[in-house]
CSV table of C-alpha atoms in Angstrom, one decimal:
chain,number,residue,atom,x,y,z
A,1,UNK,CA,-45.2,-0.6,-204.1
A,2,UNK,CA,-46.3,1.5,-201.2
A,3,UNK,CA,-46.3,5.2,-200.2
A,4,UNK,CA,-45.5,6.6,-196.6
A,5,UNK,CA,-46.5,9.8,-195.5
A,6,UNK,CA,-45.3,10.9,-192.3
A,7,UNK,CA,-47.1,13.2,-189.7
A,8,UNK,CA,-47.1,14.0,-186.1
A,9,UNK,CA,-43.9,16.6,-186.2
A,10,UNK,CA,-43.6,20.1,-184.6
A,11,UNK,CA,-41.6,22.2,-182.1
A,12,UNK,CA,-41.4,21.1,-178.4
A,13,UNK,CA,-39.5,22.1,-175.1
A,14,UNK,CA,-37.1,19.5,-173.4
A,15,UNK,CA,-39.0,17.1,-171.6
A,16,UNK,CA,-42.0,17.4,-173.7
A,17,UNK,CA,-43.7,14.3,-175.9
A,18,UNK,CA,-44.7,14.0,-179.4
A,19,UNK,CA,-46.2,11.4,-181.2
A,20,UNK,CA,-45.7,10.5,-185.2
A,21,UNK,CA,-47.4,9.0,-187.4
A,22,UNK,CA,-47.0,6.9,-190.8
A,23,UNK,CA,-50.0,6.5,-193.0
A,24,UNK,CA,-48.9,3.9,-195.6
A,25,UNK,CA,-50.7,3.1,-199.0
A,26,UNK,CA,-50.4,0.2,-201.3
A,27,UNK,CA,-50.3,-4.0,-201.1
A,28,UNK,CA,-49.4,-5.9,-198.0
A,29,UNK,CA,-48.5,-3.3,-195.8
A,30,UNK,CA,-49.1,-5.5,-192.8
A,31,UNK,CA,-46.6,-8.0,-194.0
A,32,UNK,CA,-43.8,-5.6,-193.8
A,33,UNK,CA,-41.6,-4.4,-191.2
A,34,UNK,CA,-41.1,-0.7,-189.9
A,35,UNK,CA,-38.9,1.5,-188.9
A,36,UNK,CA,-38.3,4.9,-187.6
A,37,UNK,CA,-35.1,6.8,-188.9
A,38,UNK,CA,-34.1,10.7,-188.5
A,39,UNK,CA,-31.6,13.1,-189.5
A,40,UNK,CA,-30.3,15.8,-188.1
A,41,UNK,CA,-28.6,18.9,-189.7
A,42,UNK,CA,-25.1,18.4,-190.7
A,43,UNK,CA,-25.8,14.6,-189.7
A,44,UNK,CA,-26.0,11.2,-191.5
A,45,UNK,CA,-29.3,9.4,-191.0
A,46,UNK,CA,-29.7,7.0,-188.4
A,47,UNK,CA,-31.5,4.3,-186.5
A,48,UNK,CA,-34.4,4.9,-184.1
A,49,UNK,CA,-37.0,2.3,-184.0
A,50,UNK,CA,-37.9,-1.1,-185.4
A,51,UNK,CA,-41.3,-3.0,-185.5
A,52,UNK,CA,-41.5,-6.6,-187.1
A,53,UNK,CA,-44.5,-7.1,-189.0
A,54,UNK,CA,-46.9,-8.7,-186.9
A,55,UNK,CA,-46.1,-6.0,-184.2
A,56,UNK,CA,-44.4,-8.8,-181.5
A,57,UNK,CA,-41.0,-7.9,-182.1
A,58,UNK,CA,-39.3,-4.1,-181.8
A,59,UNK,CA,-36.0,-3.0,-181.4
A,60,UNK,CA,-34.7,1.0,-180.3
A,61,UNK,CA,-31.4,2.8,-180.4
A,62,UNK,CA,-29.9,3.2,-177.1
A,63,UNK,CA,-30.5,7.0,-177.4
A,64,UNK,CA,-34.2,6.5,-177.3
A,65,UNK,CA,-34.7,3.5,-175.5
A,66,UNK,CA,-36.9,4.0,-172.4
A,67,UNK,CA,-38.0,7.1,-174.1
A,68,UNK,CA,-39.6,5.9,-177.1
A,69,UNK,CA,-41.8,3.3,-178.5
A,70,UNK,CA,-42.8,2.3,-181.7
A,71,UNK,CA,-46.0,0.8,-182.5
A,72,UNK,CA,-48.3,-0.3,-185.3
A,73,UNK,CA,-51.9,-0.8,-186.2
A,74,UNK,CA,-51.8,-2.8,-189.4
A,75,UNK,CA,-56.2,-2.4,-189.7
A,76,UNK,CA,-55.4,1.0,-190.2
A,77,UNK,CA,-51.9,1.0,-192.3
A,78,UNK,CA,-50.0,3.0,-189.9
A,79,UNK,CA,-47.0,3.1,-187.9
A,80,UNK,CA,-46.4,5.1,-184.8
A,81,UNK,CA,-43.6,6.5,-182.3
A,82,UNK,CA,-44.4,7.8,-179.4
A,83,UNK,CA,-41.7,10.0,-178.4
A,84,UNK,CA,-41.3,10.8,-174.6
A,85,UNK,CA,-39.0,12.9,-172.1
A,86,UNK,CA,-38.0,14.6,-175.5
A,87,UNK,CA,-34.3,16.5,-175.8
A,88,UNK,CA,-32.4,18.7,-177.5
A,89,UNK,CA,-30.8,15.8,-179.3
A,90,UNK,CA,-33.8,14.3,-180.1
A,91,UNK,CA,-33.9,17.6,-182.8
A,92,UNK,CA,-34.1,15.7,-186.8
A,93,UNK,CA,-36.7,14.7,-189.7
A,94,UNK,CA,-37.7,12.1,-188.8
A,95,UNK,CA,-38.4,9.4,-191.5
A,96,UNK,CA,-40.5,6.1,-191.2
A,97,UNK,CA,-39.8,3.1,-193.8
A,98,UNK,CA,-40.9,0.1,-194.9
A,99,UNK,CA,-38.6,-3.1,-196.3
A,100,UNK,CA,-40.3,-5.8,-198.5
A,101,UNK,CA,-38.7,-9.5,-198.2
A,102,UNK,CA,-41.1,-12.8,-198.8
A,103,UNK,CA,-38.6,-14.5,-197.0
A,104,UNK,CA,-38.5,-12.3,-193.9
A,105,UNK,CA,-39.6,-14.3,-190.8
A,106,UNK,CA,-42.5,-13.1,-188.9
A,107,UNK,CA,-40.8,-11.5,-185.8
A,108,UNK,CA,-37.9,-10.2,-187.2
A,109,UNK,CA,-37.1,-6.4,-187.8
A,110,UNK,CA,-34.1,-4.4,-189.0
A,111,UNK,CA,-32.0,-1.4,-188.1
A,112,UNK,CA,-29.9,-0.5,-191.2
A,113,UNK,CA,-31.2,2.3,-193.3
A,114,UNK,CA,-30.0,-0.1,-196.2
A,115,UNK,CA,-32.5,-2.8,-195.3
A,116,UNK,CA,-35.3,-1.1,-196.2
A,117,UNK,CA,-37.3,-0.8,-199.7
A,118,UNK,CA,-39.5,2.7,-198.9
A,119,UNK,CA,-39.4,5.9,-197.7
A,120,UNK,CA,-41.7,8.8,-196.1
A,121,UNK,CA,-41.1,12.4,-197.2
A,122,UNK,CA,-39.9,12.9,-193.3
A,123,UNK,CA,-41.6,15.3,-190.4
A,124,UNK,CA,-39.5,17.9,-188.5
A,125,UNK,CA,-39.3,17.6,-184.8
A,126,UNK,CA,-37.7,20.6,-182.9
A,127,UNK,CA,-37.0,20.1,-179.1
A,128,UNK,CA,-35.4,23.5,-177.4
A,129,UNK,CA,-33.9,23.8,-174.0
């Protein structure tokens, strides 16, 4: 089992940069792979960013790409993104998670909400124009 909590989230102007971060707790949190989802109001959940579990691998969504990065420092049991050249888009709760497979290979990572095995209680980031 583990626990995410998410933190990092607040209310930004277009162009600005946040950073979030997932604190996780429990067994062999370096040997899973992380992700970055968000939501937005009247939206479905969606893909952001992917990191494989030893941190070699990551993936982004088209609409962040460039933008942000995701990054991880398994010593200390967290995740970050660093989210920069923020918009109005960018506007969700954001969610990190964490998918448990033994027989994931080291540099892979994943993108469907589906994929993953745990879940973070989410942190609001607002961007205004």
């Amino acid at each position: 089992q583990v626990q995410l909590v998410e933190s990092g989230g607040g209310s930004v102007q277009a162009g600005d940069s946040l950073r979030l971060s997932c604190v996780a707790s429990g067994r062999t949190f370096s040997s899973y792979p992380m992700g970055w989802f968000r939501q937005a109001p009247g939206k479905e959940r969606e893909f952001v960013a992917a990191i494989s579990w030893n941190a070699i691998t990551t993936y982004y969504a088209e609409s962040v790409k460039g933008r942000f990065t995701i990054s991880r420092d398994n010593a200390k049991n967290t995740v970050y993104l660093q989210m920069n050249s923020l918009k109005p888009q960018d506007t969700a709760v954001y969610y990190c998670a964490a998918r448990e497979s033994p027989t994931d290979s080291p540099g892979t990572y994943f993108i469907r909400e589906y994929e993953y095995h745990y879940w973070g209680q989410g942190t609001q980031v607002t961007v205004s124009s």
